[in-house]
PDB file of C-alpha atoms in Angstrom:
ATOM      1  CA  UNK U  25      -7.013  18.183  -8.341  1.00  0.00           C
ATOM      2  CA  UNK U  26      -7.327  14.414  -9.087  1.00  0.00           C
ATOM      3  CA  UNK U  27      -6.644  13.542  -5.416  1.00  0.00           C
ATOM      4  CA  UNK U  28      -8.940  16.222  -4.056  1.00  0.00           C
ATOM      5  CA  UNK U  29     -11.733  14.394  -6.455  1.00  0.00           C
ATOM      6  CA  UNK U  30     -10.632  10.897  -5.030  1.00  0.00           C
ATOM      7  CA  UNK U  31     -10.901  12.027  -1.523  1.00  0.00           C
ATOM      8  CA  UNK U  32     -14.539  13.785  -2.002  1.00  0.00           C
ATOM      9  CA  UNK U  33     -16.127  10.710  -4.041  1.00  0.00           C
ATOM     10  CA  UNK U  34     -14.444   8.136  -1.376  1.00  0.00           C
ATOM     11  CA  UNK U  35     -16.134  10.205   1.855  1.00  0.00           C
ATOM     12  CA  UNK U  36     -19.250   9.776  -0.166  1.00  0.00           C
ATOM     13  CA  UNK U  37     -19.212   6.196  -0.949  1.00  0.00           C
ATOM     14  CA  UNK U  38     -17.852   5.413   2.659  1.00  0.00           C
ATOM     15  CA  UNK U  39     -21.199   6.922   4.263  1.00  0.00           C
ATOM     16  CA  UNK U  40     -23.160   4.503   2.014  1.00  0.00           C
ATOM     17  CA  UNK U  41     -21.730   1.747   3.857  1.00  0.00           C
ATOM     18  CA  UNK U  42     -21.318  -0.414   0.653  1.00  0.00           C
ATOM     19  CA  UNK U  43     -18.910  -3.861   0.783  1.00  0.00           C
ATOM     20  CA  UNK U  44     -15.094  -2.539   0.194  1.00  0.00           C
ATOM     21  CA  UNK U  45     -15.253  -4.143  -3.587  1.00  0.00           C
ATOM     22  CA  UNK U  46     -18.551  -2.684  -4.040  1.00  0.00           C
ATOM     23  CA  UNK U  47     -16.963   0.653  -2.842  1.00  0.00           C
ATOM     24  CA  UNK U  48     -13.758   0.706  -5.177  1.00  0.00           C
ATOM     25  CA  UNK U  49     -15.912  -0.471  -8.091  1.00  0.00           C
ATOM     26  CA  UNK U  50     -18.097   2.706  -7.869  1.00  0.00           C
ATOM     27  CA  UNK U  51     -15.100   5.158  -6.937  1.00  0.00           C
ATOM     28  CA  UNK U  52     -13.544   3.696  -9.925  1.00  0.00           C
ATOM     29  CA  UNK U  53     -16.789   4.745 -12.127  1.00  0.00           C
ATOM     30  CA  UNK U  54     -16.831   8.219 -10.869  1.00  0.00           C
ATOM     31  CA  UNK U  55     -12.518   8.462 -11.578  1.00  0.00           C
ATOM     32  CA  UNK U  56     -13.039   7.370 -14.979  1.00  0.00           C
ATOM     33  CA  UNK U  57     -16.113  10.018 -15.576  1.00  0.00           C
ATOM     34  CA  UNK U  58     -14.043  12.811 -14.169  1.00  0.00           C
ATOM     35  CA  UNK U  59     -10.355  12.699 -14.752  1.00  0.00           C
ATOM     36  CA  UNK U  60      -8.522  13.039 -17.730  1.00  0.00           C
ATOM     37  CA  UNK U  61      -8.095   9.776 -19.932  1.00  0.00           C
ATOM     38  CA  UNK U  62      -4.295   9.920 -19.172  1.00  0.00           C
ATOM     39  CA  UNK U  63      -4.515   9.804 -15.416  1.00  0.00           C
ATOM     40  CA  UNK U  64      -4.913   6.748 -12.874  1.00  0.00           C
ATOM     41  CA  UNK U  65      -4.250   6.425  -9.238  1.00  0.00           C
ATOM     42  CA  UNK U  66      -3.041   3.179  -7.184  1.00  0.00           C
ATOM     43  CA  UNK U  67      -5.150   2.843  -4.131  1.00  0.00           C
ATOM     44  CA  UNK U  68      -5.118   0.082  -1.364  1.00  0.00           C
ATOM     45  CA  UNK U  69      -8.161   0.136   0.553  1.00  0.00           C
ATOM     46  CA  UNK U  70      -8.627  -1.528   3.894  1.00  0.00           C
ATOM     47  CA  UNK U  71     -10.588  -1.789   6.674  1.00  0.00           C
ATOM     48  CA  UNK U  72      -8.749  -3.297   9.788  1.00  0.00           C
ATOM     49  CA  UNK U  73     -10.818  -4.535  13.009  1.00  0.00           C
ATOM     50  CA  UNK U  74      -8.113  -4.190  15.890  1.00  0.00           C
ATOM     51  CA  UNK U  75      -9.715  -6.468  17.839  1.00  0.00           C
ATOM     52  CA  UNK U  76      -9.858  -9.738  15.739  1.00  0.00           C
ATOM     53  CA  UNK U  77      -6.953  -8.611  13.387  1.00  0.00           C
ATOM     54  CA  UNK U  78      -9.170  -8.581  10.555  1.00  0.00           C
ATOM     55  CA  UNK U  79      -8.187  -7.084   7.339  1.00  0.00           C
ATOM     56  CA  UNK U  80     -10.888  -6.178   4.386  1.00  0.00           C
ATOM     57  CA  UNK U  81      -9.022  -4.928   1.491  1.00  0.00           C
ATOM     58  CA  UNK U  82      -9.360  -3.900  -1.896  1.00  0.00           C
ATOM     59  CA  UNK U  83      -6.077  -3.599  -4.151  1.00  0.00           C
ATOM     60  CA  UNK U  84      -6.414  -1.272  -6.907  1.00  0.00           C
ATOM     61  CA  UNK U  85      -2.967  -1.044  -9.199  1.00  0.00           C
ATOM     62  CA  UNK U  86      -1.113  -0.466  -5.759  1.00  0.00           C
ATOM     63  CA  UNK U  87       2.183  -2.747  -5.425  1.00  0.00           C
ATOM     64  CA  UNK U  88       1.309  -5.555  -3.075  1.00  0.00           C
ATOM     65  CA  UNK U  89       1.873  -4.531   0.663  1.00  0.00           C
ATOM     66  CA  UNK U  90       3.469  -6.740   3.450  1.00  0.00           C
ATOM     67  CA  UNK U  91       2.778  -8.678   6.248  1.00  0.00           C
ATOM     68  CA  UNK U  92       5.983  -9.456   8.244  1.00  0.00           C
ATOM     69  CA  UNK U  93       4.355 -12.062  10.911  1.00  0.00           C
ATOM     70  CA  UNK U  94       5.488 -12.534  14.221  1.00  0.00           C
ATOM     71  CA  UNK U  95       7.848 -15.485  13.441  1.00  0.00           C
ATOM     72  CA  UNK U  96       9.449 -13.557  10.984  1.00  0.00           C
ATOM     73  CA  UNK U  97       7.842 -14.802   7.697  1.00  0.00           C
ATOM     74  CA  UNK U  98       7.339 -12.533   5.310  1.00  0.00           C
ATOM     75  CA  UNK U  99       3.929 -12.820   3.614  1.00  0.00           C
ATOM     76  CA  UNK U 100       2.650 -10.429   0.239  1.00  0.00           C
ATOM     77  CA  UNK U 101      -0.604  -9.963  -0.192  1.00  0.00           C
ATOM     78  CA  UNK U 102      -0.884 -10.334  -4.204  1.00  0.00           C
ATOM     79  CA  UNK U 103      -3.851  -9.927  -6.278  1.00  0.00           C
ATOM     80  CA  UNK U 104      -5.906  -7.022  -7.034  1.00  0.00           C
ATOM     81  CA  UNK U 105      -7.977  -5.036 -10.052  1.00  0.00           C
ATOM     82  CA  UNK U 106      -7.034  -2.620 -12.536  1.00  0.00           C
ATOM     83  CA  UNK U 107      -5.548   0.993 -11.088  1.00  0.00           C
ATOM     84  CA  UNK U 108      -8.365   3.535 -10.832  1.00  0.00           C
ATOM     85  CA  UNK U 109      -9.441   5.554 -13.458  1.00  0.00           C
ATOM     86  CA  UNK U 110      -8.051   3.192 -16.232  1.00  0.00           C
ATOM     87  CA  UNK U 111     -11.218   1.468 -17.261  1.00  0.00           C
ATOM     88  CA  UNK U 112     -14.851   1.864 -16.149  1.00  0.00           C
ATOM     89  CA  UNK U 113     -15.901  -1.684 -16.235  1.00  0.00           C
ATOM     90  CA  UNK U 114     -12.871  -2.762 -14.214  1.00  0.00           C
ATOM     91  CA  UNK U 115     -13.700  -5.263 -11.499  1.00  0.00           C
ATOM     92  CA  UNK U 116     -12.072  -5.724  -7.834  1.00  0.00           C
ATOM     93  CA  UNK U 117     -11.966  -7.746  -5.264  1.00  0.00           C
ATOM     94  CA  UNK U 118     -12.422  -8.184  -1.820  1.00  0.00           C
ATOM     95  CA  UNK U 119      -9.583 -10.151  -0.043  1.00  0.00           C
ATOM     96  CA  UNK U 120      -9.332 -10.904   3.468  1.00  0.00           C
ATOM     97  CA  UNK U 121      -6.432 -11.509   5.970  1.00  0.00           C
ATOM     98  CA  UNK U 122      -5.798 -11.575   9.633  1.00  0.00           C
ATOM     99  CA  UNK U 123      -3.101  -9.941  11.425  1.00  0.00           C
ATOM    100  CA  UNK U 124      -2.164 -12.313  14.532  1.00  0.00           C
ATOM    101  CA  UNK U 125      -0.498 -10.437  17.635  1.00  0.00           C
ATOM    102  CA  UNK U 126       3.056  -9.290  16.599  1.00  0.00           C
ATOM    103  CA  UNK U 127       2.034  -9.322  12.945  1.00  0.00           C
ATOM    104  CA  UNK U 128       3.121  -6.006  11.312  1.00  0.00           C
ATOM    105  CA  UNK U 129       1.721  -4.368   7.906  1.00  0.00           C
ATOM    106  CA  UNK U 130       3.433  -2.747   5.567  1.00  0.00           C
ATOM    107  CA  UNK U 131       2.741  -0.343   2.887  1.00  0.00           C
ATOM    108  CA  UNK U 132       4.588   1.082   0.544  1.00  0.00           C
ATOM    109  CA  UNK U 133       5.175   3.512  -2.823  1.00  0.00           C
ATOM    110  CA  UNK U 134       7.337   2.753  -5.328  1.00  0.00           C
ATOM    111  CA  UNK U 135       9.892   5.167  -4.711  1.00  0.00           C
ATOM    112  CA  UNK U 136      10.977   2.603  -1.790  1.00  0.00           C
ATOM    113  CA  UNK U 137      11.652   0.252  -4.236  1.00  0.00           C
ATOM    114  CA  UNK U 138      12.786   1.648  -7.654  1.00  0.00           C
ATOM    115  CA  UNK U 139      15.083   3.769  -4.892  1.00  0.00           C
ATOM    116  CA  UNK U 140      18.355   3.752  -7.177  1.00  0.00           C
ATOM    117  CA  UNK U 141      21.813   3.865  -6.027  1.00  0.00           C
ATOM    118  CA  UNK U 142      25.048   5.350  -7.652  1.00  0.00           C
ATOM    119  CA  UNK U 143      25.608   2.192 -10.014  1.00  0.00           C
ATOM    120  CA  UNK U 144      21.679   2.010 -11.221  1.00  0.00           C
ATOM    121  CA  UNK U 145      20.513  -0.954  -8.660  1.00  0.00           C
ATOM    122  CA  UNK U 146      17.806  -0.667  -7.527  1.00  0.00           C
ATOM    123  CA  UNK U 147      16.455  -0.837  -3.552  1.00  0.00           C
ATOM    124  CA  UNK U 148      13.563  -3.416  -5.004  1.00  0.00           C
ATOM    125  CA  UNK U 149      11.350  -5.433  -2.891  1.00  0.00           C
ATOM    126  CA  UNK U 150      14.382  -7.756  -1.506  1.00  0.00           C
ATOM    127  CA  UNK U 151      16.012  -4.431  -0.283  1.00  0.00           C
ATOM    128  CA  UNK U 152      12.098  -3.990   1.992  1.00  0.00           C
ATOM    129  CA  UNK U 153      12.110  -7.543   2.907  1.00  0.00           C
ATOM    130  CA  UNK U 154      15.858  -7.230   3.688  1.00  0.00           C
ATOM    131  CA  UNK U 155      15.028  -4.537   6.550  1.00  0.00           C
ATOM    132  CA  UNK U 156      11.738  -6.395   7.567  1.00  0.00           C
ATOM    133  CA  UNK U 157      14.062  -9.386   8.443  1.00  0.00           C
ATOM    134  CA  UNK U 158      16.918  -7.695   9.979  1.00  0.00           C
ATOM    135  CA  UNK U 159      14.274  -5.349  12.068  1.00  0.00           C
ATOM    136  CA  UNK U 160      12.182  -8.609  13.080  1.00  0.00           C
ATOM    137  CA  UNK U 161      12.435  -7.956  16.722  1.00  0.00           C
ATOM    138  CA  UNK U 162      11.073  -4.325  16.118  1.00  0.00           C
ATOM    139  CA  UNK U 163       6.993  -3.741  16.964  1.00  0.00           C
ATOM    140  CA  UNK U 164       7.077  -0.329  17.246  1.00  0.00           C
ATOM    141  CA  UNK U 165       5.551   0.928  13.849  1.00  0.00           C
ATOM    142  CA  UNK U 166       7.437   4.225  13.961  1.00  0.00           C
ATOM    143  CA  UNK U 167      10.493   2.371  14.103  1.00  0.00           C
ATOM    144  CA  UNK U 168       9.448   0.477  11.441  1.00  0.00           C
ATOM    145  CA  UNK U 169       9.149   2.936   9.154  1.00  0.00           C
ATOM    146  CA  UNK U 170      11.926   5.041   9.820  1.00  0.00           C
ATOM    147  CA  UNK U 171      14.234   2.549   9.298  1.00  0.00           C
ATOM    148  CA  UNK U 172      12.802   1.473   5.669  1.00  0.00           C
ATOM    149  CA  UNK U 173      13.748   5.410   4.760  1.00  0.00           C
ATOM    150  CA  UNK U 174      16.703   5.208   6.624  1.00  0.00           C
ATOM    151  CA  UNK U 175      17.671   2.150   4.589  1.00  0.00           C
ATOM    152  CA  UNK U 176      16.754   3.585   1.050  1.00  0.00           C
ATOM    153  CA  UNK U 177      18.111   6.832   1.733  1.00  0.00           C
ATOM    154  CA  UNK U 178      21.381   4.550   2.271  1.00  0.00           C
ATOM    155  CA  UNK U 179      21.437   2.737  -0.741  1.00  0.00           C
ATOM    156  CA  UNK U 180      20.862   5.530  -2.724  1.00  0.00           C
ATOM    157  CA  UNK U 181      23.431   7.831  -1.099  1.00  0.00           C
ATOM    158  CA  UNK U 182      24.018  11.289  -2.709  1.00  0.00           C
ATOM    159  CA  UNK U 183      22.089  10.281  -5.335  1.00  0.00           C
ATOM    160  CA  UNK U 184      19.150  12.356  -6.544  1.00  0.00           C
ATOM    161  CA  UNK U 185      15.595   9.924  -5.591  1.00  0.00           C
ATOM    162  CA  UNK U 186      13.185  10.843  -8.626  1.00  0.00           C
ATOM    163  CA  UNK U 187       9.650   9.789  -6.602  1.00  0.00           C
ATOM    164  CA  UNK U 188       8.334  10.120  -3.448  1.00  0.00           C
ATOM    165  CA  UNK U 189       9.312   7.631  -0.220  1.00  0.00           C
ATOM    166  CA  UNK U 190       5.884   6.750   1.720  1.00  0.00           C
ATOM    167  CA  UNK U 191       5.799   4.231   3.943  1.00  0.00           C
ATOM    168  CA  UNK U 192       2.578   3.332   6.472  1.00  0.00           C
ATOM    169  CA  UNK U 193       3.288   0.461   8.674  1.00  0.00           C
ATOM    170  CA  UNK U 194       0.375  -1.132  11.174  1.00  0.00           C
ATOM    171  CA  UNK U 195       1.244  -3.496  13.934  1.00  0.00           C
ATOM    172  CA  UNK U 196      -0.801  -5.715  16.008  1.00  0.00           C
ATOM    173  CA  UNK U 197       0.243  -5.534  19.751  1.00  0.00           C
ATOM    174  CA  UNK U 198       0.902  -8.771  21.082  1.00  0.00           C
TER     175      UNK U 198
END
């Protein structure tokens, strides 16, 4: 029911054409006038411009997503407000980035990295970066993702994963 609300305010406030912090400001309003005091929701919010590589975004509580560039750096894109729903004056911010040609995008739940395996270790963000590295070569985003399950479903072996794996991965053709 919560999502269901987030995805009917959000198709509203994205027809008003207001600026992306302006946007998760106001969703954040509405979340905190209509969902139980006890529930939040993460949210990253962009808005990418294939052409240029531009990235808008707007972090909300979600865990910081990745850029593996072209060379093979590894950049996070920290900073962000409050999770949704958690406080009604809660500000955000606007952040910007650009994705050169090669660049890929990653984001990610936390069941990627609190993944645990049969001794209580968990897949963590070095495990992610570990694949981005090893998989530098790799453009297609498909590939990409597959192989970030692939590796967490690894480490964890036979053991039971308690959250969900999501993965969404956006890379710029050279």
């Amino acid at each position: 029911l919560l999502m269901a609300l987030l995805l009917a305010m959000l198709r509203t406030l994205v027809d008003e054409g207001l600026d992306a912090a302006r946007l998760i400001t106001r969703l954040n309003v509405q979340i905190c006038r209509h969902s139980p005091g006890s529930r939040f929701i993460t949210l990253f919010y962009g808005l990418y411009t294939p052409s240029t590589g531009a990235l808008e975004f707007v972090n909300a509580g979600h865990l910081p997503p990745l850029v593996r560039r072209a060379s093979g750096t590894i950049d996070r894109l920290d900073g962000g407000g409050m999770a949704l729903g958690m406080f009604d004056h809660a500000a955000y911010e606007t952040r910007r980035v650009t994705l050169a040609p090669g660049d890929t995008l990653v984001l990610y739940t936390d069941g990627i990295t609190e993944a645990e395996n049969r001794e209580g270790r968990a897949f963590e963000d070095a495990g992610l970066e570990a694949i981005l590295a090893h998989r530098r070569d790799e453009r297609d985003p498909e590939t990409v993702a597959r192989a970030i399950i692939a590796a967490v479903d690894a480490h964890a072996g036979d053991v039971r994963l308690h959250d969900d794996l999501t993965v969404a991965v956006l890379t710029r053709t050279p």
